Short mmCIF file of C-alpha atoms in Angstrom, two decimals:
data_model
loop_
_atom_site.label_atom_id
_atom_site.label_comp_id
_atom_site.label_asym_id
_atom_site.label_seq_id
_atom_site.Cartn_x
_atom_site.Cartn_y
_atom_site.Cartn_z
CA UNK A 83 -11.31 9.49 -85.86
CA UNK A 84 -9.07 8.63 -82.88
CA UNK A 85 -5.26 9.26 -84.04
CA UNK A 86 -3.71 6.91 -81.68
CA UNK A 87 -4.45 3.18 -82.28
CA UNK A 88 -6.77 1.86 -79.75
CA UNK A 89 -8.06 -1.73 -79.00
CA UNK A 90 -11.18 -1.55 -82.00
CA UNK A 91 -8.92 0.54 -83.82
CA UNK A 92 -9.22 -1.36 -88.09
CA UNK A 93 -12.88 -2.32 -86.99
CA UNK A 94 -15.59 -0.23 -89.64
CA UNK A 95 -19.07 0.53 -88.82
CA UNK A 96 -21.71 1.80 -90.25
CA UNK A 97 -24.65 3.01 -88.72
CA UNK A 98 -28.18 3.65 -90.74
CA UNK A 99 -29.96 3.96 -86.91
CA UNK A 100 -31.50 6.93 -85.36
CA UNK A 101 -32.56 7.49 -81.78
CA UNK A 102 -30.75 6.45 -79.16
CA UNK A 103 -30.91 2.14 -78.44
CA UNK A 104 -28.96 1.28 -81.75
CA UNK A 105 -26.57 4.45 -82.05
CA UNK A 106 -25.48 4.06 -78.55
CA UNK A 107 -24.18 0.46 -79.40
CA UNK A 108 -22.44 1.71 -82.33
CA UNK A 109 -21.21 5.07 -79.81
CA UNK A 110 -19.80 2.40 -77.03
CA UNK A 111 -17.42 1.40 -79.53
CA UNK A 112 -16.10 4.14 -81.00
CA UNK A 113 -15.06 5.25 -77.69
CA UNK A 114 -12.50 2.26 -77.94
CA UNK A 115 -11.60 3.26 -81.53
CA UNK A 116 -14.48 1.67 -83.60
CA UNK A 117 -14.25 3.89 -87.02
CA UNK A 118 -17.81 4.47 -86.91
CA UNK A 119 -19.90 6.35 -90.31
CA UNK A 120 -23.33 7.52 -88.86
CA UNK A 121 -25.76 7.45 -91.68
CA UNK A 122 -28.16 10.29 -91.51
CA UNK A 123 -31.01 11.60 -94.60
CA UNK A 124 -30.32 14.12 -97.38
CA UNK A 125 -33.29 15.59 -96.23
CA UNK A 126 -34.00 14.84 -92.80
CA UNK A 127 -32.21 15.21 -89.71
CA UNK A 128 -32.06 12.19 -87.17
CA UNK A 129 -35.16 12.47 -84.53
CA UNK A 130 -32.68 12.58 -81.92
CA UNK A 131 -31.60 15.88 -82.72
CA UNK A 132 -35.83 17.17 -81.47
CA UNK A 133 -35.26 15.70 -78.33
CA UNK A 134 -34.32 17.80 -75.13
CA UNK A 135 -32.25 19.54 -74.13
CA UNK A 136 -31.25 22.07 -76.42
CA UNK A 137 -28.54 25.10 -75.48
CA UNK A 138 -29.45 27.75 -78.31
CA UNK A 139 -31.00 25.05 -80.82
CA UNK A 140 -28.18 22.66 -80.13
CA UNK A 141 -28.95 19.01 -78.84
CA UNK A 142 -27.44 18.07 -76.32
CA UNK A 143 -28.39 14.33 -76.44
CA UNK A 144 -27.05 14.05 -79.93
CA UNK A 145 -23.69 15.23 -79.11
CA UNK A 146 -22.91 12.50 -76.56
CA UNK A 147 -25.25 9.37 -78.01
CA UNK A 148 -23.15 9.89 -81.14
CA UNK A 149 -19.79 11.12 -80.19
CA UNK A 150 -16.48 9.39 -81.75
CA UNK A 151 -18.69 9.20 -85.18
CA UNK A 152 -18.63 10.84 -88.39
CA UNK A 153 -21.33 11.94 -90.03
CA UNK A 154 -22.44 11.45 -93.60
CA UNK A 155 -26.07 11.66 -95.63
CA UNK A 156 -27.49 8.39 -97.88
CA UNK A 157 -31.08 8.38 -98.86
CA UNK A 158 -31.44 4.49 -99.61
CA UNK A 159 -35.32 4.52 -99.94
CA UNK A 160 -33.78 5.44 -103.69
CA UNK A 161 -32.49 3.34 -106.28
CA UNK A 162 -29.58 5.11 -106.61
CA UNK A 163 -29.28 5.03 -102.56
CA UNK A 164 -29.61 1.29 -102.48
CA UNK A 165 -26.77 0.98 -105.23
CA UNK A 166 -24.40 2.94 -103.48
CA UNK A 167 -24.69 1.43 -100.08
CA UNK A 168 -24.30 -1.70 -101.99
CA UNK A 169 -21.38 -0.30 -103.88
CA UNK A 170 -19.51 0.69 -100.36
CA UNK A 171 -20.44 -1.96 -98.00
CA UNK A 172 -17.71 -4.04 -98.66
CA UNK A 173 -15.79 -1.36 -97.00
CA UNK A 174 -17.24 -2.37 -93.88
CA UNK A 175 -17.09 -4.84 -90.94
CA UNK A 176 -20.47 -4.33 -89.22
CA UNK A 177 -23.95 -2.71 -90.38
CA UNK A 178 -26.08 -1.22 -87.87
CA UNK A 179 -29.86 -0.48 -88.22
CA UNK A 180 -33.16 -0.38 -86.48
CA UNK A 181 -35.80 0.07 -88.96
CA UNK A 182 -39.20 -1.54 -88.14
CA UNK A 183 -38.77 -4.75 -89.28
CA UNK A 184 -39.36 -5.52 -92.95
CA UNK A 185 -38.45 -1.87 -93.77
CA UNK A 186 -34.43 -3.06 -94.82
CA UNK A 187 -36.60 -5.79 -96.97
CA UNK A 188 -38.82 -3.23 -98.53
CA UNK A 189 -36.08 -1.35 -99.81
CA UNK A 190 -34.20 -4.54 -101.33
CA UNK A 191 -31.64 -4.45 -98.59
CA UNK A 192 -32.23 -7.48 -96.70
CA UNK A 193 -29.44 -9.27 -94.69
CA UNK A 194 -29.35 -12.01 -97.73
CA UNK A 195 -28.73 -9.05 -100.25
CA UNK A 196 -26.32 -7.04 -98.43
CA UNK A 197 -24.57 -10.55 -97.79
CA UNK A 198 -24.55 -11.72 -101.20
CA UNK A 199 -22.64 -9.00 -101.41
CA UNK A 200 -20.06 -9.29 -98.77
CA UNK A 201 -20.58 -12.47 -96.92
CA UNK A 202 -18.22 -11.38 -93.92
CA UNK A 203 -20.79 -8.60 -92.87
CA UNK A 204 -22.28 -8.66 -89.16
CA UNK A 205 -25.35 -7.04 -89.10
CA UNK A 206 -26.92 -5.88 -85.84
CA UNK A 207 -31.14 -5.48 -86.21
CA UNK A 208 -32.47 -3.37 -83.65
CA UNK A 209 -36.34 -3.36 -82.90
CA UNK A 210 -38.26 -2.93 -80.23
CA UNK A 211 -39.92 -6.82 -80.21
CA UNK A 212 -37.51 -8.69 -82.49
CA UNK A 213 -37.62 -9.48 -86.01
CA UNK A 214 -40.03 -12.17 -85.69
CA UNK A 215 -43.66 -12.71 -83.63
CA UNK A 216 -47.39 -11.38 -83.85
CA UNK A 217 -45.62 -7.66 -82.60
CA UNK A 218 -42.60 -7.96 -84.36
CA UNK A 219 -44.00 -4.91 -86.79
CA UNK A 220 -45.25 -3.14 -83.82
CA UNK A 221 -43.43 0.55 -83.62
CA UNK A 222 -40.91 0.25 -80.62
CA UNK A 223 -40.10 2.63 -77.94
CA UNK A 224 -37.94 2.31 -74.79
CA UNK A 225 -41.08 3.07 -72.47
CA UNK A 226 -43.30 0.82 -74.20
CA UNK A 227 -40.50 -2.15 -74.12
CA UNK A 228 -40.01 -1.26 -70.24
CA UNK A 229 -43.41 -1.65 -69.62
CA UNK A 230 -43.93 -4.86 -72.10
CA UNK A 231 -40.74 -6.70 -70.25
CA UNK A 232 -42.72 -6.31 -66.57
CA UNK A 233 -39.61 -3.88 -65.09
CA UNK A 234 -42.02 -1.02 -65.36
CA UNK A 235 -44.74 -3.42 -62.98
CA UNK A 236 -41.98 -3.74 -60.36
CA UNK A 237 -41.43 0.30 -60.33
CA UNK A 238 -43.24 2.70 -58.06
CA UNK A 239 -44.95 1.70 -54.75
CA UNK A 240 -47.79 -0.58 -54.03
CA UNK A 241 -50.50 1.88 -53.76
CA UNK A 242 -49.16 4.36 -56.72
CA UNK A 243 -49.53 1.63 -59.20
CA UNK A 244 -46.63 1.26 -62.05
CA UNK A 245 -44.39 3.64 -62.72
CA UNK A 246 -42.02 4.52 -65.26
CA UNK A 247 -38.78 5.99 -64.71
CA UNK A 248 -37.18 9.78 -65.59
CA UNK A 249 -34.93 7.75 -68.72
CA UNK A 250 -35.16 5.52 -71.23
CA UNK A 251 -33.25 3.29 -69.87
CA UNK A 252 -34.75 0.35 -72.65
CA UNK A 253 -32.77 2.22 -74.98
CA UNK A 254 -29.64 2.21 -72.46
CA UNK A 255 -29.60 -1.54 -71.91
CA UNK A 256 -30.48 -2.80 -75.51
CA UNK A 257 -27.48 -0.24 -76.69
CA UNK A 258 -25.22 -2.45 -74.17
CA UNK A 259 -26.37 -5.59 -75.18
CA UNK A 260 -25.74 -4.39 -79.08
CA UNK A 261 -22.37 -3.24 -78.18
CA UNK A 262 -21.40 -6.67 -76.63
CA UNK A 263 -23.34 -8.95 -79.42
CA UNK A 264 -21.34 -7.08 -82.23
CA UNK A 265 -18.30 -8.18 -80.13
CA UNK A 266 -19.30 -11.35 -79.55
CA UNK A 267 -19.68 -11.60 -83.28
CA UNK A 268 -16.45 -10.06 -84.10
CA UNK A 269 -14.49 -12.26 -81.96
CA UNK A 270 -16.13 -15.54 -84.16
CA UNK A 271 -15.30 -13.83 -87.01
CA UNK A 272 -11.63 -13.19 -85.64
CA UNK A 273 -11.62 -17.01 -85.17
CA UNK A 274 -13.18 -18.20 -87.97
CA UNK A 275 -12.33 -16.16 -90.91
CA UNK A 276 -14.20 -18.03 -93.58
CA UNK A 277 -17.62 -18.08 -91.69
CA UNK A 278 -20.42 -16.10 -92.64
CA UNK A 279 -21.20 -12.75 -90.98
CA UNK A 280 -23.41 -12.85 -88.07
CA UNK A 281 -27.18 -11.34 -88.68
CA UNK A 282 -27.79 -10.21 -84.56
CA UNK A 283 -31.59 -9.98 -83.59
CA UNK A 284 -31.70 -7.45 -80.87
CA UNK A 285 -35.02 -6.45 -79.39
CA UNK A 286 -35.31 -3.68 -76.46
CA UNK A 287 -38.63 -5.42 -74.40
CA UNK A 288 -35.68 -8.90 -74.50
CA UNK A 289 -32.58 -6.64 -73.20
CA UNK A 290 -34.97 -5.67 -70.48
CA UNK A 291 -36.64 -8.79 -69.65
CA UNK A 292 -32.84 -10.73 -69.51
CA UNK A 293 -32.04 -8.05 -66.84
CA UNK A 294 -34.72 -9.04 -64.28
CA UNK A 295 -33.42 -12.11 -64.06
CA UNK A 296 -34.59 -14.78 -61.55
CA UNK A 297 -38.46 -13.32 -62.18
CA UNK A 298 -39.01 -15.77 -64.72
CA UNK A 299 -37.98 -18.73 -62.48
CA UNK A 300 -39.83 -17.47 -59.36
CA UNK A 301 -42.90 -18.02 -61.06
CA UNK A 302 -42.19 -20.76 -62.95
CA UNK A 303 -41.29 -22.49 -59.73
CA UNK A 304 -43.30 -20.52 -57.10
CA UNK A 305 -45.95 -19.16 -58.79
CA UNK A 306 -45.02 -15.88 -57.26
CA UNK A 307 -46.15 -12.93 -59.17
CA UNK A 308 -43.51 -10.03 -57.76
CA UNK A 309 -45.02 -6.76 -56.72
CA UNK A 310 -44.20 -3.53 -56.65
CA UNK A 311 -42.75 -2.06 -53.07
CA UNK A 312 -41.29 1.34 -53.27
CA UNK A 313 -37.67 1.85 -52.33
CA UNK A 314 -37.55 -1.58 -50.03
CA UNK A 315 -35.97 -4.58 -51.41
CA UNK A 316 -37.92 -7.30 -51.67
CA UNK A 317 -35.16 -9.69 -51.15
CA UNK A 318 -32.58 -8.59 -48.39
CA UNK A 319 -32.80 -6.04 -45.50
CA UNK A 320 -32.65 -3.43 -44.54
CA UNK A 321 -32.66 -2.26 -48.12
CA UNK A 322 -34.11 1.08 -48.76
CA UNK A 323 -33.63 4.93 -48.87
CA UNK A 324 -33.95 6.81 -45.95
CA UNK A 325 -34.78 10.41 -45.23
CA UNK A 326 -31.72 12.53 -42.81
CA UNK A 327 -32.42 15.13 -40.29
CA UNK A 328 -30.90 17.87 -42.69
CA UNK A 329 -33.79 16.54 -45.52
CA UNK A 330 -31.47 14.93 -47.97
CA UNK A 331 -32.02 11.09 -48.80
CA UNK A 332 -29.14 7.57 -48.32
CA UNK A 333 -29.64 4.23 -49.73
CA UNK A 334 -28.44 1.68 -47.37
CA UNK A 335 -27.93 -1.75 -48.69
CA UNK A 336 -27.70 -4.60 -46.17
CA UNK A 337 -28.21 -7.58 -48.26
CA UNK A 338 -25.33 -9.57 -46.44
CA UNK A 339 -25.36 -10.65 -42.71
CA UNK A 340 -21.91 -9.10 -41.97
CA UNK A 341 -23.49 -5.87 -43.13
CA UNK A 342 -26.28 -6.19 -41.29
CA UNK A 343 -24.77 -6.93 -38.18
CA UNK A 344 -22.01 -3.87 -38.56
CA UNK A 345 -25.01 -2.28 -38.61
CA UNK A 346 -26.78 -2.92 -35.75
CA UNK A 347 -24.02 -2.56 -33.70
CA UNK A 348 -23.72 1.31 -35.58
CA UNK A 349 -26.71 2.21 -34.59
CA UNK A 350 -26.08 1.21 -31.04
CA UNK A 351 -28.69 -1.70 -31.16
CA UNK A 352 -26.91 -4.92 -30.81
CA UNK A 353 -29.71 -7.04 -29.76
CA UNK A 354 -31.02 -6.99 -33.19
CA UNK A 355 -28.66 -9.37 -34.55
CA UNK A 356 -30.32 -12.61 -32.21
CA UNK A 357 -33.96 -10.69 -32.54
CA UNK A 358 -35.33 -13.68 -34.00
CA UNK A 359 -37.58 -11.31 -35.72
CA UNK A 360 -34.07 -9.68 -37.78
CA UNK A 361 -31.61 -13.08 -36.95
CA UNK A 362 -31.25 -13.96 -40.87
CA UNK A 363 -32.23 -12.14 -44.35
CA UNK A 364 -35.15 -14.42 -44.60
CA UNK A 365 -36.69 -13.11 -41.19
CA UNK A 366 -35.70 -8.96 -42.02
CA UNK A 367 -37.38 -9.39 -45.50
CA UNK A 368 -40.75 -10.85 -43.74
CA UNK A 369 -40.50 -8.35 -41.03
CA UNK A 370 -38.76 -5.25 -43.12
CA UNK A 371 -41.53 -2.98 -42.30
CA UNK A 372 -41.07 -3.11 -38.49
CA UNK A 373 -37.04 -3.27 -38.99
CA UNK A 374 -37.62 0.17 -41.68
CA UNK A 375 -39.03 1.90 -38.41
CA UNK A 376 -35.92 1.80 -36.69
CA UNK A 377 -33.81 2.24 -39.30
CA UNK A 378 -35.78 5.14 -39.85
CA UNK A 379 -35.62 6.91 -36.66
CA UNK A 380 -31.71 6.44 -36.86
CA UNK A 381 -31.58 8.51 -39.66
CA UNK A 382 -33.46 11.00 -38.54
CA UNK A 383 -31.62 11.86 -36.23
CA UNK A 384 -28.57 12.58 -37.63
CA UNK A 385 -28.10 14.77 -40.79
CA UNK A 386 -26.65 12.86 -43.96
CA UNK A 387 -22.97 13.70 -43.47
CA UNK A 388 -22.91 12.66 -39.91
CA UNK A 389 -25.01 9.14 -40.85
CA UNK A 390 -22.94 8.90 -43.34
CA UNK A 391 -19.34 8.67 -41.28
CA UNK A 392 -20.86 6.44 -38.76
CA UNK A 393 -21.95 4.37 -41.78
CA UNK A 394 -18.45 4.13 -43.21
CA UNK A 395 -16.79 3.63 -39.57
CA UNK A 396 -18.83 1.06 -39.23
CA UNK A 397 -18.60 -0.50 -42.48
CA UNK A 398 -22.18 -0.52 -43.20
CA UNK A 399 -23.09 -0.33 -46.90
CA UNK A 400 -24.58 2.96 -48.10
CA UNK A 401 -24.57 5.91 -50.47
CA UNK A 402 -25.62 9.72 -50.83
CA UNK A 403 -28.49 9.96 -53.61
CA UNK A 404 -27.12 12.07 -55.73
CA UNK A 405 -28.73 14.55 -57.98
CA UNK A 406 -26.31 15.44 -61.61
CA UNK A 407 -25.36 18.75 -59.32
CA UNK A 408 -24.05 16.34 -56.64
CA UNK A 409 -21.94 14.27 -58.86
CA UNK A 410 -20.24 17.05 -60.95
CA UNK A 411 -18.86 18.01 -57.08
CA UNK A 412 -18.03 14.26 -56.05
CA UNK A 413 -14.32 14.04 -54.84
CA UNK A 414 -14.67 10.16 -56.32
CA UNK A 415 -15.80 11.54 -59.73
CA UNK A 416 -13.49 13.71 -59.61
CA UNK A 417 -10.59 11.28 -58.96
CA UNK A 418 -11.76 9.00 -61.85
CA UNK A 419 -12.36 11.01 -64.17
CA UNK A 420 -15.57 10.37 -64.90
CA UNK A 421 -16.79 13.63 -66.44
CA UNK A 422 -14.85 14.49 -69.13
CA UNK A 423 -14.71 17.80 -70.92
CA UNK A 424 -14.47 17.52 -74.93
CA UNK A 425 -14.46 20.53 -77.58
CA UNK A 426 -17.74 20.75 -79.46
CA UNK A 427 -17.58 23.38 -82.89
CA UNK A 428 -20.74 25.05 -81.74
CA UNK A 429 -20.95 24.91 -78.17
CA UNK A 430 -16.72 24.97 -77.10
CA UNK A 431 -16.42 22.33 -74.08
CA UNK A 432 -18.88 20.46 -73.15
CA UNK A 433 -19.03 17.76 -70.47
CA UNK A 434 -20.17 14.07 -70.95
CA UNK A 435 -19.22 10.77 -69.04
CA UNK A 436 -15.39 9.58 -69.92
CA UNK A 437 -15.21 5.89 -71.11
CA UNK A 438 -16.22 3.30 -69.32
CA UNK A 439 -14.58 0.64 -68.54
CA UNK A 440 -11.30 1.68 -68.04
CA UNK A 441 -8.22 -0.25 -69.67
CA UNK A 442 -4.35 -0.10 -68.56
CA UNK A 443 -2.90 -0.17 -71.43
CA UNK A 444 -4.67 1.36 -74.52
CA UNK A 445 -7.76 3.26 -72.86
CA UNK A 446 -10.47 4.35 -74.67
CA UNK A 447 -11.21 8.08 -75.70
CA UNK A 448 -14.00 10.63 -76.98
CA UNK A 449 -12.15 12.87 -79.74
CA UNK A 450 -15.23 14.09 -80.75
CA UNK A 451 -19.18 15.14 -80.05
CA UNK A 452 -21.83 14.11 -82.31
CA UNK A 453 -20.90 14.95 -85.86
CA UNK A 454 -23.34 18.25 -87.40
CA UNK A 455 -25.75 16.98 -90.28
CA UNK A 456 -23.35 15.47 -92.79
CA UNK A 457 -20.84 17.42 -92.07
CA UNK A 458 -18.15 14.32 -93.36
CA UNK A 459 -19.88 13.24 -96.76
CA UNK A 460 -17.83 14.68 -99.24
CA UNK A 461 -14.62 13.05 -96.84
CA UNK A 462 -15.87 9.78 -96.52
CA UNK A 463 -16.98 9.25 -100.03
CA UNK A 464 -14.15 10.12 -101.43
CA UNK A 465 -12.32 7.58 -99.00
CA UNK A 466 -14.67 4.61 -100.40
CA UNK A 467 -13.70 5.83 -103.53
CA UNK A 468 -16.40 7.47 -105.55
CA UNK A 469 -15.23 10.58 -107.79
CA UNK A 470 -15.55 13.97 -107.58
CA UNK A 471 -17.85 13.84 -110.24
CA UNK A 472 -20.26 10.95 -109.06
CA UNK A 473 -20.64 12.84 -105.70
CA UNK A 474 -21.27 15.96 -107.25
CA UNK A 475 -23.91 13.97 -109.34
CA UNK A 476 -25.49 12.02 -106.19
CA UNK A 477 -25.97 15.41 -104.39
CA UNK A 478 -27.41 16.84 -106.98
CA UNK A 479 -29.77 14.26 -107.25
CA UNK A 480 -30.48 14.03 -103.31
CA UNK A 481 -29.04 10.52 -102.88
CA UNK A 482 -26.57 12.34 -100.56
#
């Protein structure tokens, strides 16, 4: 993995998952160091690899979801599969997995077996409702979970109905949240050395529900049931995206007062700051449909570069929307690095996002893009210790 030592360097993962929620937990740490094993079958290739894009057969997705990783084959729906994950887990720090739940169970693997035989382990569940509850069994997928949370209900506009998103951005979050509860368990662990591992119950429709955060309390207080409403904020103004005279598209964000009032004064209509109608946040949200008319008009008058400067001269808060095309010619990408390039065996250099976040001292790194079907297996059983022979033997017999 990464030569140099790096802050997870010493901490072992590894990673039964496939698709993208659970992997990219077990990804976000290998980019600090993390020595992580992705587990894929003899016989089958992760479904990750069948998703789009593909240059010339290759995926794409794969190579970044699972970068930092190598790559190894275990059937454990076998006997002899079951044995030897038993055999090597002691080898590791963390298991990963997001099997329906019950599947682990079926295939005598459950968190009380696999810590029976190494007490210490963390184990990270990954499932679209949890492990527990009338859909706990349910199959789970990040636009399903979206929907189930109530972010997809808030997406879209008022007349278009709900709307999903162009990303599965279920499997996004819940890979963030994995990422930080395997730390969270780690650092207990650190702290208490004699404690039992941590068994982490990670469901993608609860990562997205925990981001919409004061929804629950508004109508458990209010009674409020939020609605969708475009591109406008519902809760500060002016808040939206707005159309230039050249056709290209800015998100303005005026959520605080100053803002607002830099604003006003930018667009060369001071009075709008005592307009009783626009005085406070409260009043622009109730009247954000008469203030987006004027706002409007600015806009179109100008072309996005020169809104833009006036924007920044004023110190109003706003942004290009940027398409992929936009960011790869950023001058602020470019100056932090945020697309790095990183030699792939098939493809040569290929780009993906650098590390985020950035440390001072001992930075994270990508030294690799998703590993090829087991291309590691013979390595990395031979590091756990099996012989030449008993390898030979499990790949004959399409354990491995």
């Amino acid at each position: 993995m990464n030569e140099k030592p790096q802050l997870l360097s010493g901490l072992k993962i590894l990673d039964l998952a496939t698709m993208l929620a659970a992997p990219m937990a077990s990804s976000l740490l290998a980019d600090f160091g993390a020595d992580v094993i992705k587990v894929e079958l003899p016989d089958q290739e992760d479904p990750l690899r069948d998703l789009p894009p593909h240059k010339d057969g290759k995926p794409l997705w794969w190579k970044v979801t699972n970068r930092n990783k190598k790559g190894i084959t275990l059937d454990i729906r076998k006997p002899q599969g079951r044995e030897l994950l038993l055999d090597v887990i002691g080898n590791f720090d963390v298991l990963v997995e997001n099997f329906r739940p019950g599947t682990l169970e079926k295939y005598g693997l459950s968190p009380e077996i696999l810590q029976a035989r190494h007490p210490g382990l963390i184990i990270l569940r990954v499932s679209g409702y949890g492990q527990t509850g009338p859909n706990a069994t349910d199959p789970g997928f990040a636009r399903v979970a979206e929907a189930f949370s109530g972010f997809t209900y808030l997406c879209g506009y008022p007349e278009s109905g709900p709307m999903h998103i162009g990303f599965p951005i279920a499997d996004a979050t819940t890979g963030i949240f994995g990422a930080l509860g395997i730390i969270i368990a780690c650092w207990h662990k650190a702290k208490n050395p004699d404690a039992p591992g941590e068994i982490i119950d990670l469901s993608l429709v609860e990562s997205m529900f925990r981001l919409l955060e004061f929804l629950p309390i508004e109508y458990d207080q209010l009674g409020e049931i939020r609605e969708r409403s475009g591109n406008r904020s519902q809760y500060a103004g002016p808040s939206n995206i707005y159309r230039s005279k050249d056709g290209k598209w800015i998100s303005l964000s005026a959520s605080a007062q100053s803002i607002f009032e830099n604003f006003a004064r930018t667009m060369g209509r001071p009075e709008l700051i005592t307009d009783p109608r626009f005085s406070t946040n409260r009043n622009r949200v109730v009247h954000s449909e008469e203030l987006d008319k004027i706002v409007a008009a600015w806009f179109a008058d100008r072309t996005q570069n020169e809104a833009l400067e006036e924007m920044k001269a004023g110190g109003v808060a706003g942004g290009p929307v940027f398409s992929i095309e936009d960011i790869f010619n950023s001058e602020q990408f470019k100056a932090r690095d945020a697309i790095i390039k990183v030699e792939d065996p098939e493809l040569g250099p290929v780009a993906m996002q650098a590390v985020t976040p950035k440390y001072a001292n001992m930075p994270g790194s990508v030294s690799s893009t998703g590993p090829r079907h087991g291309q590691d297996t013979h390595e990395v059983y031979k590091s756990l210790g099996l012989s030449e022979s008993r390898i030979t033997e499990l790949r004959n017999s399409g354990v491995i």
